[in-house]
Amino acid sequence: MITKKSSKILKYTLAYIAVLLFVFPLYVIINNSLKPFADVRISEMWIPAQNLSFEGYAEAFVKLGQNIQNSFMLVIPVSLFSVMFGAIIGFIFAKVKFKYSNTIFALVIFGMFIPYQSILIPLVRTMNTIGLYGHLSGLMVTHVIYGLPISSLMFRNYYAKLPDELLEAGMIDGLRLVGVFRKVVVPISLPTMVVVLIWQFTSVWNDFLFAVVLTQRPSIQPITVALQNLAGTQVIEWNVQMAGALIAAIPTLLVYIFLGKYFIQGLLSGSVKG
Amino acid sequence: MYCAKKDRRIAVLILLPMLLVLFIFVYGFIAWSLRISFTDWNSILPNMTSVGFENYQRLFSSQRFQTDIRNTIFFTLFFLVICIVGGFFLSYLLYSKLRGESFLRTIYLFPLSLSFVVTGVLWRWIFSPEVGINSLFRMMGFEATFGWFTSTYSIGGFNVALIALIIAASWQYLGYTMAMFLAGLRGIPDQLIESAQIDGAGELAITWYIILPLIKPITFSAMIVLGHISLKIFDLAYVMTGKGPAFVTDFPGLFMFETTFRGNHYAEGAAISIIMLILVAVVIVPYLISTLRGDSE
């Protein structure tokens, strides 16, 4: 839209005031994470660090290193399984018509909106019964299952736009449904695979509720739970807490910075229609 | 799509086990929770004696749960208004073809990639009464004694301690509504706005009479998505404030977690979770039905 010059200046001003509001918490976190413990004083949170030090980071790494590793070991397989199952389910709901398929799909999708509190007690009992409670693999299974609705939805929305002729051409060449999926559909699914992959990476990395309920032992806890434990101790080692918070944020921040386009695409498909 | 009968059967066979697992973990578990909520299981050992609606009655008459519901309503209200008005405002700025647009968009959106735990740790320090934003005000020479999330002050049922949580949550989610509105604004045909400009309409008139009505459906979707997030809020409050003095920053999700996994009141926890589910379903089910129906037409 064409606008007057004076209003352009006003808009720039407002846009950059907003930038300040979004960024100042980052200043707090970076500034205080770089202070040596001796310089960390309660009243001086806003004053720029005088003597830069990586003390905080060193200690945060010692305390959280194992948990970062746990998070990666959790997030990578979950994301890959989500892509695999999501693609299959999404494809079938998009292209194979069967009785009540729309109703069943609505029931699938509802699963991503429920408050997980409403399944937590049975989940803990079940994990206990099958021996996965308190293990990283139990958390993994949980995330794969409750990630199915959103992953399937993303793939379904993508596959629904594929022209039927493309798939029918594959059938004429003698392929069956499974063959069409593997040889025709999968090779052109890469963009959506990336969207689902980084969506699941981000949401599983950031999850707290499932992790805090299903993992009791500190040695297997993912980073979010460990960070909360670290920050929950009332000893004020700010530099360590701030460094820990930044370390916990970096993997998803990097994904966002380098694959932002796909991240936003995933974000918008959360509103069902995309 | 054309699909041989045999192929369709294979597809259903592949789908079936996956759906079975999902439906057990969603609907089976919900039914199980519902069942627990009608029992007397309020200690470590499972006790499935039925007590009818006792758990629900006790909840609705308890001070804590009443406060939780009030907190949820106020939190949702402010969170929605800030995100929708602020998000539209930001998207409108970007829509006006400012230079550095992709930089601005990146900044507005980055908090969304963070965990609520990170946000919570960070903003807890910022609003911590002795050290945070208060000390910044003191450095500027103001007297700052507001207790932020430790304040027990309440205006007409609104616990002002919630302000800190509302700001932190809005900081994280403003970018989301911004992205939704921006996608909507980009979908408005240029000719529509150009012809209005030729007819002499000013920027405000165009916004009010053309843009706002066109993005109404997006506003509606945003309200649903944000609304269901705020009804479920747990992580942020747990990390940033906890339940607070006199439950000023307590929410049903927090209550459920504490009473179930810290206090072993399973039946009470299950009852809270069922109430949360009903609240979310009231918002989500009509929305799901209307969008999916529109989809298949």
Coordinates of C-alpha atoms in Angstrom, one line a residue:
Chain A
M1 CA 0.0 0.0 0.0
I2 CA 1.3 3.5 -0.8
T3 CA 1.5 5.7 2.2
K4 CA 2.5 9.2 3.0
K5 CA 6.1 10.0 4.0
S6 CA 5.2 11.3 7.5
S7 CA 3.3 8.1 8.3
K8 CA 6.2 6.0 7.0
I9 CA 8.5 7.7 9.6
L10 CA 6.0 7.0 12.3
K11 CA 5.8 3.4 11.2
Y12 CA 9.5 2.9 11.3
T13 CA 9.7 4.4 14.7
L14 CA 7.0 2.1 16.0
A15 CA 8.4 -0.9 14.3
Y16 CA 11.8 -0.4 16.0
I17 CA 10.3 0.4 19.4
A18 CA 8.7 -3.0 19.1
V19 CA 12.1 -4.5 18.2
L20 CA 13.5 -3.1 21.5
L21 CA 10.6 -4.6 23.4
F22 CA 11.3 -8.0 21.8
V23 CA 15.0 -7.9 22.2
F24 CA 15.6 -6.5 25.7
P25 CA 15.0 -9.9 27.5
L26 CA 17.8 -11.2 25.2
Y27 CA 20.0 -8.4 26.5
V28 CA 19.3 -9.5 30.1
I29 CA 20.1 -13.1 29.3
I30 CA 23.3 -12.6 27.4
N31 CA 24.6 -9.8 29.6
N32 CA 24.2 -11.7 32.8
S33 CA 25.4 -15.0 31.4
L34 CA 28.7 -13.4 30.6
K35 CA 29.4 -12.0 34.0
P36 CA 31.8 -13.8 36.3
F37 CA 30.2 -15.0 39.5
A38 CA 32.1 -12.5 41.6
D39 CA 30.5 -9.7 39.6
V40 CA 27.0 -11.0 39.8
R41 CA 25.2 -8.6 42.0
I42 CA 21.5 -8.6 42.6
S43 CA 21.0 -4.9 41.9
E44 CA 23.1 -4.8 38.8
M45 CA 21.2 -6.9 36.4
W46 CA 20.9 -4.1 33.8
I47 CA 24.5 -2.9 34.0
P48 CA 26.6 -4.2 31.1
A49 CA 29.2 -6.8 32.0
Q50 CA 32.5 -5.3 32.8
N51 CA 34.7 -8.3 32.8
L52 CA 33.5 -10.9 30.3
S53 CA 33.7 -14.4 31.6
F54 CA 32.6 -17.8 30.4
E55 CA 32.5 -19.1 33.9
G56 CA 28.7 -19.3 33.8
Y57 CA 28.7 -21.3 30.5
A58 CA 31.4 -23.7 31.8
E59 CA 29.4 -24.5 34.9
A60 CA 26.1 -24.7 33.0
F61 CA 27.7 -27.2 30.6
V62 CA 28.9 -29.3 33.5
K63 CA 25.5 -29.3 35.0
L64 CA 23.4 -29.6 31.9
G65 CA 25.7 -31.4 29.4
Q66 CA 24.1 -34.8 30.0
N67 CA 20.6 -33.4 29.7
I68 CA 21.4 -31.7 26.4
Q69 CA 22.6 -35.1 25.1
N70 CA 19.3 -36.6 26.5
S71 CA 17.3 -34.1 24.6
F72 CA 19.0 -34.8 21.3
M73 CA 18.7 -38.5 21.8
L74 CA 15.0 -38.0 22.4
V75 CA 14.2 -35.4 19.7
I76 CA 16.0 -36.9 16.7
P77 CA 14.3 -40.3 16.6
V78 CA 10.9 -38.8 17.6
S79 CA 11.1 -36.3 14.6
L80 CA 12.1 -39.0 12.2
F81 CA 9.3 -41.4 13.3
S82 CA 6.8 -38.5 13.2
V83 CA 7.7 -37.8 9.5
M84 CA 7.4 -41.5 8.6
F85 CA 4.0 -42.1 10.3
G86 CA 2.7 -38.7 9.5
A87 CA 3.4 -39.1 5.8
I88 CA 1.6 -42.5 5.7
I89 CA -1.5 -41.4 7.7
G90 CA -1.7 -38.1 5.9
F91 CA -1.5 -39.7 2.5
I92 CA -4.2 -42.2 3.2
F93 CA -6.6 -39.6 4.5
A94 CA -5.8 -37.3 1.6
K95 CA -6.1 -39.7 -1.3
V96 CA -7.9 -42.9 -0.3
K97 CA -11.6 -42.4 0.2
F98 CA -13.2 -44.8 2.7
K99 CA -16.3 -44.8 4.8
Y100 CA -16.4 -42.1 7.5
S101 CA -12.9 -41.0 6.6
N102 CA -13.6 -37.3 7.3
T103 CA -15.1 -38.0 10.7
I104 CA -12.3 -40.3 11.7
F105 CA -9.8 -37.7 10.6
A106 CA -11.5 -35.1 12.8
L107 CA -11.1 -37.5 15.7
V108 CA -7.4 -37.8 14.9
I109 CA -7.0 -34.0 14.8
F110 CA -8.8 -33.4 18.1
G111 CA -6.0 -35.3 19.7
M112 CA -3.6 -32.4 19.2
F113 CA -5.8 -30.0 21.0
I114 CA -6.6 -31.9 24.2
P115 CA -5.0 -30.8 27.4
Y116 CA -2.5 -33.5 28.1
Q117 CA -3.4 -33.5 31.8
S118 CA -6.5 -35.4 30.8
I119 CA -4.5 -38.5 29.7
L120 CA -1.6 -38.1 32.1
I121 CA -2.6 -40.5 34.9
P122 CA -3.5 -43.4 32.5
L123 CA -0.3 -42.7 30.6
V124 CA 1.9 -43.0 33.7
R125 CA 0.1 -46.2 34.7
T126 CA 0.4 -47.7 31.2
M127 CA 4.1 -46.8 31.0
N128 CA 4.6 -48.4 34.4
T129 CA 2.9 -51.6 33.3
I130 CA 4.9 -51.9 30.1
G131 CA 8.1 -51.0 31.9
L132 CA 8.9 -47.8 30.1
Y133 CA 8.1 -45.4 33.0
G134 CA 11.3 -43.5 34.0
H135 CA 13.1 -44.3 30.7
L136 CA 13.8 -42.0 27.9
S137 CA 12.2 -44.6 25.5
G138 CA 8.9 -44.1 27.3
L139 CA 9.1 -40.4 26.7
M140 CA 10.0 -41.1 23.1
V141 CA 7.0 -43.3 22.5
T142 CA 4.7 -40.8 24.2
H143 CA 5.9 -38.0 21.9
V144 CA 5.6 -40.0 18.8
I145 CA 2.0 -41.0 19.6
Y146 CA 0.8 -37.5 20.6
G147 CA 2.7 -36.0 17.7
L148 CA 0.7 -38.1 15.2
P149 CA -2.2 -35.7 14.8
I150 CA -0.2 -32.6 13.9
S151 CA 2.2 -34.6 11.7
S152 CA -0.6 -36.3 9.8
L153 CA -2.5 -33.0 9.4
M154 CA 0.6 -31.3 7.9
F155 CA 1.1 -34.1 5.4
R156 CA -2.6 -34.4 4.6
N157 CA -2.9 -30.7 3.8
Y158 CA 0.1 -31.0 1.4
Y159 CA -1.1 -34.2 -0.3
A160 CA -4.6 -32.9 -0.8
K161 CA -3.1 -30.4 -3.2
L162 CA -1.4 -33.1 -5.3
P163 CA -3.3 -33.6 -8.6
D164 CA -4.9 -37.1 -8.8
E165 CA -3.6 -37.4 -12.4
L166 CA 0.0 -37.6 -11.1
L167 CA -0.8 -40.6 -9.0
E168 CA -3.1 -42.2 -11.5
A169 CA -0.3 -42.0 -14.1
G170 CA 1.8 -44.1 -11.7
M171 CA -0.9 -46.6 -11.5
I172 CA -1.2 -46.9 -15.2
D173 CA 2.6 -47.6 -15.2
G174 CA 1.6 -50.7 -13.2
L175 CA 2.3 -49.5 -9.7
R176 CA 0.0 -50.4 -6.8
L177 CA -1.0 -47.9 -4.1
V178 CA 2.1 -48.7 -1.9
G179 CA 4.3 -48.4 -4.9
V180 CA 2.8 -45.0 -5.9
F181 CA 3.4 -43.8 -2.4
R182 CA 7.0 -44.9 -2.4
K183 CA 8.1 -44.1 -5.9
V184 CA 5.9 -41.1 -6.8
V185 CA 4.7 -39.4 -3.6
V186 CA 7.7 -39.7 -1.2
P187 CA 10.2 -38.2 -3.6
I188 CA 8.1 -35.0 -3.9
S189 CA 7.4 -34.7 -0.2
L190 CA 10.6 -33.2 0.9
P191 CA 9.3 -29.7 1.7
T192 CA 6.6 -31.0 4.0
M193 CA 9.0 -33.5 5.5
V194 CA 11.3 -30.6 6.5
V195 CA 8.3 -28.7 8.0
V196 CA 7.2 -31.7 10.1
L197 CA 10.8 -32.5 11.1
I198 CA 11.6 -29.1 12.4
W199 CA 8.1 -28.7 13.9
Q200 CA 8.5 -31.9 15.9
F201 CA 12.1 -31.1 16.7
T202 CA 11.1 -27.7 18.2
S203 CA 8.0 -28.9 20.1
V204 CA 9.6 -32.0 21.6
W205 CA 12.7 -30.1 22.6
N206 CA 10.6 -27.5 24.2
D207 CA 8.2 -29.9 26.0
F208 CA 8.0 -29.8 29.7
L209 CA 4.9 -31.5 30.9
F210 CA 5.5 -35.0 29.5
A211 CA 9.1 -34.8 30.5
V212 CA 8.6 -33.7 34.1
V213 CA 6.0 -36.4 34.6
L214 CA 7.7 -39.3 32.9
T215 CA 11.3 -38.8 33.9
Q216 CA 12.2 -38.7 37.6
R217 CA 15.9 -39.6 37.5
P218 CA 18.1 -36.5 36.8
S219 CA 20.4 -38.5 34.6
I220 CA 17.7 -39.1 32.0
Q221 CA 15.9 -35.8 32.2
P222 CA 15.7 -33.6 29.0
I223 CA 17.1 -30.1 29.1
T224 CA 13.8 -28.3 30.0
V225 CA 13.4 -30.3 33.2
A226 CA 17.0 -29.9 34.1
L227 CA 16.9 -26.2 33.5
Q228 CA 13.9 -25.8 35.7
N229 CA 15.6 -27.8 38.5
L230 CA 18.8 -25.6 38.1
A231 CA 16.8 -22.4 38.2
G232 CA 14.5 -23.6 41.0
T233 CA 17.4 -23.8 43.4
Q234 CA 17.3 -20.6 45.3
V235 CA 21.1 -20.0 45.4
I236 CA 21.5 -17.0 43.1
E237 CA 24.0 -18.0 40.5
W238 CA 22.5 -15.9 37.9
N239 CA 25.3 -16.3 35.4
V240 CA 24.9 -20.0 35.5
Q241 CA 21.1 -19.9 35.2
M242 CA 21.2 -17.4 32.4
A243 CA 23.9 -19.3 30.5
G244 CA 21.8 -22.5 31.0
A245 CA 18.7 -20.8 29.7
L246 CA 20.6 -19.7 26.6
I247 CA 22.1 -23.1 26.0
A248 CA 18.7 -24.7 26.2
A249 CA 17.3 -22.1 23.7
I250 CA 20.2 -22.3 21.2
P251 CA 19.2 -25.5 19.2
T252 CA 15.6 -24.3 18.5
L253 CA 16.8 -20.7 17.9
L254 CA 19.3 -22.0 15.3
V255 CA 16.6 -24.0 13.6
Y256 CA 14.4 -20.9 13.6
I257 CA 17.1 -18.7 12.2
F258 CA 18.2 -21.0 9.4
L259 CA 15.0 -22.7 8.5
G260 CA 12.5 -19.9 9.5
K261 CA 10.4 -20.3 6.4
Y262 CA 9.6 -23.9 7.2
F263 CA 9.1 -23.1 10.9
I264 CA 6.5 -20.4 10.0
Q265 CA 4.8 -22.8 7.6
G266 CA 4.4 -25.3 10.4
L267 CA 3.2 -22.7 12.8
L268 CA 0.4 -21.6 10.5
S269 CA -0.8 -25.1 9.8
G270 CA -1.5 -25.4 13.5
S271 CA -4.7 -23.6 12.8
V272 CA -6.0 -26.7 10.9
K273 CA -6.5 -25.3 7.4
G274 CA -3.0 -23.8 7.0
Chain B
M1 CA -8.7 -40.5 -6.6
Y2 CA -9.4 -43.7 -8.3
C3 CA -8.2 -46.6 -6.2
A4 CA -8.7 -50.3 -6.7
K5 CA -10.7 -52.1 -4.0
K6 CA -7.7 -54.2 -3.1
D7 CA -5.5 -51.2 -2.7
R8 CA -8.1 -49.5 -0.5
R9 CA -8.2 -52.5 1.7
I10 CA -4.4 -52.5 2.0
A11 CA -4.5 -48.8 2.9
V12 CA -7.1 -49.4 5.7
L13 CA -5.0 -52.3 7.0
I14 CA -1.9 -50.1 7.2
L15 CA -3.9 -47.3 8.9
L16 CA -5.7 -49.5 11.4
P17 CA -2.9 -50.3 13.9
M18 CA -1.7 -46.7 14.0
L19 CA -5.1 -45.3 14.6
L20 CA -5.8 -48.0 17.1
V21 CA -2.8 -46.9 19.2
L22 CA -3.6 -43.3 18.8
F23 CA -7.3 -43.7 19.8
I24 CA -6.4 -45.8 22.8
F25 CA -3.9 -43.2 24.0
V26 CA -6.3 -40.3 23.4
Y27 CA -9.9 -41.5 23.8
G28 CA -9.2 -44.7 25.9
F29 CA -7.1 -42.7 28.3
I30 CA -9.7 -39.9 28.5
A31 CA -12.3 -42.4 29.4
W32 CA -10.0 -43.9 32.0
S33 CA -9.4 -40.5 33.5
L34 CA -13.1 -39.8 33.5
R35 CA -13.6 -43.1 35.4
I36 CA -10.9 -42.2 37.9
S37 CA -12.5 -38.8 38.5
F38 CA -15.6 -40.6 39.9
T39 CA -13.6 -42.7 42.4
D40 CA -12.2 -42.2 45.8
W41 CA -8.6 -42.7 44.7
N42 CA -7.0 -39.9 46.7
S43 CA -4.0 -41.7 48.2
I44 CA -1.0 -43.7 46.7
L45 CA -2.9 -47.0 46.4
P46 CA -5.5 -47.2 43.7
N47 CA -9.0 -47.2 45.0
M48 CA -11.7 -47.5 42.4
T49 CA -14.7 -47.2 44.8
S50 CA -17.2 -45.0 43.1
V51 CA -18.1 -41.8 44.8
G52 CA -20.2 -40.1 42.1
F53 CA -19.6 -36.4 41.6
E54 CA -18.0 -35.9 45.0
N55 CA -14.6 -34.9 43.6
Y56 CA -16.2 -32.3 41.3
Q57 CA -18.4 -30.9 44.1
R58 CA -15.4 -30.6 46.3
L59 CA -13.4 -28.8 43.6
F60 CA -16.1 -26.3 42.8
S61 CA -16.5 -25.4 46.4
S62 CA -12.7 -25.1 47.0
Q63 CA -11.1 -21.7 47.2
R64 CA -8.2 -22.8 45.1
F65 CA -10.2 -24.0 42.2
Q66 CA -12.4 -21.0 42.1
T67 CA -9.4 -18.8 42.0
D68 CA -7.9 -21.0 39.2
I69 CA -11.0 -20.5 37.1
R70 CA -11.0 -16.8 37.7
N71 CA -7.3 -16.6 36.8
T72 CA -7.9 -18.6 33.7
I73 CA -10.7 -16.3 32.5
F74 CA -8.7 -13.1 33.2
F75 CA -5.5 -14.5 31.8
T76 CA -7.2 -15.6 28.6
L77 CA -9.0 -12.3 28.1
F78 CA -5.9 -10.2 28.4
F79 CA -3.7 -12.6 26.5
L80 CA -6.1 -12.7 23.6
V81 CA -6.7 -9.0 23.4
I82 CA -3.0 -8.2 23.5
C83 CA -2.0 -10.8 21.0
I84 CA -4.8 -10.0 18.5
V85 CA -4.5 -6.2 18.7
G86 CA -0.7 -6.2 19.0
G87 CA -0.3 -8.9 16.4
F88 CA -2.5 -7.1 13.9
F89 CA -0.6 -3.8 14.6
L90 CA 2.8 -5.5 13.9
S91 CA 1.5 -7.2 10.8
Y92 CA 0.1 -4.0 9.5
L93 CA 3.5 -2.3 10.0
L94 CA 5.2 -5.0 8.0
Y95 CA 2.5 -4.9 5.3
S96 CA 3.3 -1.2 4.7
K97 CA 6.5 -2.3 2.9
L98 CA 9.0 -1.1 5.4
R99 CA 12.7 -1.7 4.5
G100 CA 14.3 -4.4 6.5
E101 CA 11.0 -6.3 6.7
S102 CA 12.5 -9.7 6.9
F103 CA 14.8 -8.6 9.8
L104 CA 11.8 -7.2 11.6
R105 CA 9.7 -10.3 11.1
T106 CA 12.6 -12.5 12.3
I107 CA 12.8 -10.4 15.5
Y108 CA 9.0 -10.5 16.2
L109 CA 8.8 -14.2 15.7
F110 CA 11.9 -15.5 17.5
P111 CA 10.3 -16.0 21.0
L112 CA 8.0 -18.6 19.5
S113 CA 10.9 -20.9 19.0
L114 CA 11.7 -20.9 22.7
S115 CA 10.5 -23.2 25.3
F116 CA 8.1 -21.8 27.9
V117 CA 10.7 -23.0 30.4
V118 CA 13.3 -20.6 29.0
T119 CA 10.8 -17.8 28.8
G120 CA 9.8 -18.5 32.4
V121 CA 13.3 -18.5 33.8
L122 CA 14.1 -15.3 32.0
W123 CA 11.0 -13.4 32.9
R124 CA 11.0 -14.5 36.4
W125 CA 14.2 -12.6 36.8
I126 CA 12.9 -9.6 34.9
F127 CA 9.8 -9.3 37.2
S128 CA 11.6 -10.4 40.3
P129 CA 10.6 -7.5 42.7
E130 CA 14.0 -6.8 44.2
V131 CA 16.2 -7.1 41.2
G132 CA 14.3 -7.0 37.9
I133 CA 12.5 -4.2 36.2
N134 CA 12.0 -2.5 39.5
S135 CA 15.7 -1.9 39.9
L136 CA 15.8 -0.5 36.4
F137 CA 13.1 2.0 37.4
R138 CA 15.1 2.8 40.6
M139 CA 18.2 3.5 38.5
M140 CA 16.1 6.0 36.6
G141 CA 15.1 7.6 39.9
F142 CA 11.6 6.3 40.3
E143 CA 10.4 4.7 43.5
A144 CA 9.5 1.1 42.4
T145 CA 8.0 -1.2 45.0
F146 CA 5.4 -3.1 43.0
G147 CA 5.5 -6.8 43.8
W148 CA 4.7 -8.0 40.3
F149 CA 3.9 -11.7 40.5
T150 CA 4.3 -11.8 44.3
S151 CA 1.6 -9.1 44.7
T152 CA -1.6 -10.3 46.4
Y153 CA -3.5 -7.2 45.3
S154 CA -6.7 -7.9 43.4
I155 CA -9.0 -5.6 41.5
G156 CA -12.6 -6.9 41.1
G157 CA -11.3 -10.5 41.2
F158 CA -8.4 -9.8 38.9
N159 CA -5.2 -10.8 40.6
V160 CA -2.7 -8.2 39.5
A161 CA 0.1 -10.7 39.9
L162 CA -1.1 -12.2 36.6
I163 CA 0.2 -9.1 34.8
A164 CA 3.7 -10.5 34.8
L165 CA 2.6 -13.8 33.3
I166 CA 0.4 -12.1 30.7
I167 CA 3.3 -10.0 29.5
A168 CA 5.6 -12.9 29.3
A169 CA 3.1 -15.1 27.4
S170 CA 2.2 -12.2 25.1
W171 CA 5.9 -11.6 24.4
Q172 CA 6.1 -15.2 23.3
Y173 CA 2.9 -15.4 21.2
L174 CA 2.6 -11.9 19.6
G175 CA 4.6 -13.1 16.7
Y176 CA 2.2 -15.9 16.1
T177 CA -0.8 -13.7 15.5
M178 CA 1.5 -11.3 13.6
A179 CA 2.4 -14.2 11.2
M180 CA -1.3 -15.2 10.8
F181 CA -2.5 -11.7 10.0
L182 CA 0.4 -11.0 7.7
A183 CA -0.4 -14.1 5.7
G184 CA -4.0 -12.8 5.5
L185 CA -3.0 -9.3 4.5
R186 CA -0.8 -10.6 1.8
G187 CA -3.9 -12.4 0.4
I188 CA -5.8 -9.2 -0.1
P189 CA -5.7 -8.3 -3.9
D190 CA -3.8 -5.1 -4.5
Q191 CA -6.4 -3.8 -7.0
L192 CA -9.0 -3.7 -4.2
I193 CA -6.9 -1.3 -2.2
E194 CA -5.6 0.7 -5.2
S195 CA -9.1 1.3 -6.4
A196 CA -10.2 2.5 -3.0
Q197 CA -7.3 4.9 -3.0
I198 CA -8.3 6.2 -6.4
D199 CA -11.7 6.8 -5.0
G200 CA -10.0 9.0 -2.4
A201 CA -10.2 6.7 0.7
G202 CA -7.5 7.4 3.3
E203 CA -5.4 4.8 5.1
L204 CA -7.6 4.7 8.1
A205 CA -10.8 4.3 6.0
I206 CA -9.1 1.5 4.0
T207 CA -8.1 -0.3 7.1
W208 CA -11.4 0.0 8.8
Y209 CA -13.8 -0.7 5.8
I210 CA -11.7 -3.0 3.7
I211 CA -8.9 -4.7 5.6
L212 CA -10.5 -5.5 8.9
P213 CA -13.7 -7.1 7.5
L214 CA -11.5 -9.2 5.2
I215 CA -9.3 -10.6 8.0
K216 CA -12.2 -11.4 10.3
P217 CA -11.9 -15.2 9.8
I218 CA -8.2 -15.0 10.7
T219 CA -9.1 -13.1 13.9
F220 CA -11.5 -15.9 14.7
S221 CA -8.9 -18.7 14.1
A222 CA -6.3 -16.8 16.1
M223 CA -8.8 -16.5 19.0
I224 CA -9.5 -20.2 19.0
V225 CA -5.8 -21.3 18.8
L226 CA -4.6 -18.8 21.5
G227 CA -7.7 -19.4 23.6
H228 CA -7.1 -23.1 23.8
I229 CA -3.4 -22.5 24.6
S230 CA -4.2 -20.3 27.5
L231 CA -6.9 -22.7 28.8
K232 CA -4.1 -25.3 29.1
I233 CA -1.4 -23.0 30.4
F234 CA 1.0 -24.9 32.7
D235 CA 4.7 -24.7 31.9
L236 CA 5.0 -21.0 32.0
A237 CA 3.2 -20.6 35.3
Y238 CA 5.0 -23.6 36.8
V239 CA 8.5 -22.2 36.0
M240 CA 7.9 -18.5 36.3
T241 CA 5.8 -18.1 39.4
G242 CA 4.4 -21.3 40.7
K243 CA 1.0 -21.1 42.3
G244 CA 1.9 -17.9 44.2
P245 CA 0.8 -16.6 47.6
A246 CA -2.9 -17.3 48.0
F247 CA -3.0 -18.9 44.6
V248 CA -2.7 -15.5 42.8
T249 CA -0.9 -17.1 39.9
D250 CA -2.4 -20.6 40.0
F251 CA -4.2 -22.4 37.1
P252 CA -6.1 -25.6 36.7
G253 CA -3.1 -27.3 34.9
L254 CA -0.8 -26.4 37.9
F255 CA -3.4 -27.6 40.5
M256 CA -3.8 -30.8 38.6
F257 CA -0.1 -31.5 38.4
E258 CA 0.5 -30.7 42.1
T259 CA -2.4 -32.6 43.5
T260 CA -1.8 -35.6 41.4
F261 CA 1.9 -36.1 41.3
R262 CA 2.9 -34.3 44.4
G263 CA -0.1 -35.0 46.7
N264 CA -1.3 -38.4 45.3
H265 CA -4.8 -37.1 44.9
Y266 CA -5.4 -39.0 41.7
A267 CA -9.2 -38.7 41.6
E268 CA -9.1 -35.0 42.3
G269 CA -6.4 -34.5 39.6
A270 CA -8.5 -36.5 37.1
A271 CA -11.5 -34.4 37.9
I272 CA -9.6 -31.2 37.2
S273 CA -8.2 -32.6 34.0
I274 CA -11.7 -33.6 32.8
I275 CA -12.9 -30.0 33.5
M276 CA -10.0 -28.7 31.5
L277 CA -10.8 -31.0 28.6
I278 CA -14.5 -29.9 28.6
L279 CA -13.4 -26.2 28.5
V280 CA -11.1 -26.9 25.6
A281 CA -13.6 -29.0 23.8
V282 CA -16.2 -26.3 24.0
V283 CA -13.8 -24.0 22.1
I284 CA -12.3 -26.5 19.7
V285 CA -15.0 -28.9 18.6
P286 CA -17.3 -26.4 16.8
Y287 CA -14.2 -24.9 15.2
L288 CA -13.0 -28.3 14.0
I289 CA -16.4 -29.2 12.6
S290 CA -16.8 -26.0 10.7
T291 CA -13.3 -26.0 9.2
L292 CA -13.2 -29.7 8.2
R293 CA -16.7 -29.4 6.8
G294 CA -15.6 -26.4 4.7
D295 CA -12.6 -28.4 3.6
S296 CA -14.4 -31.4 2.2
E297 CA -16.9 -29.3 0.1

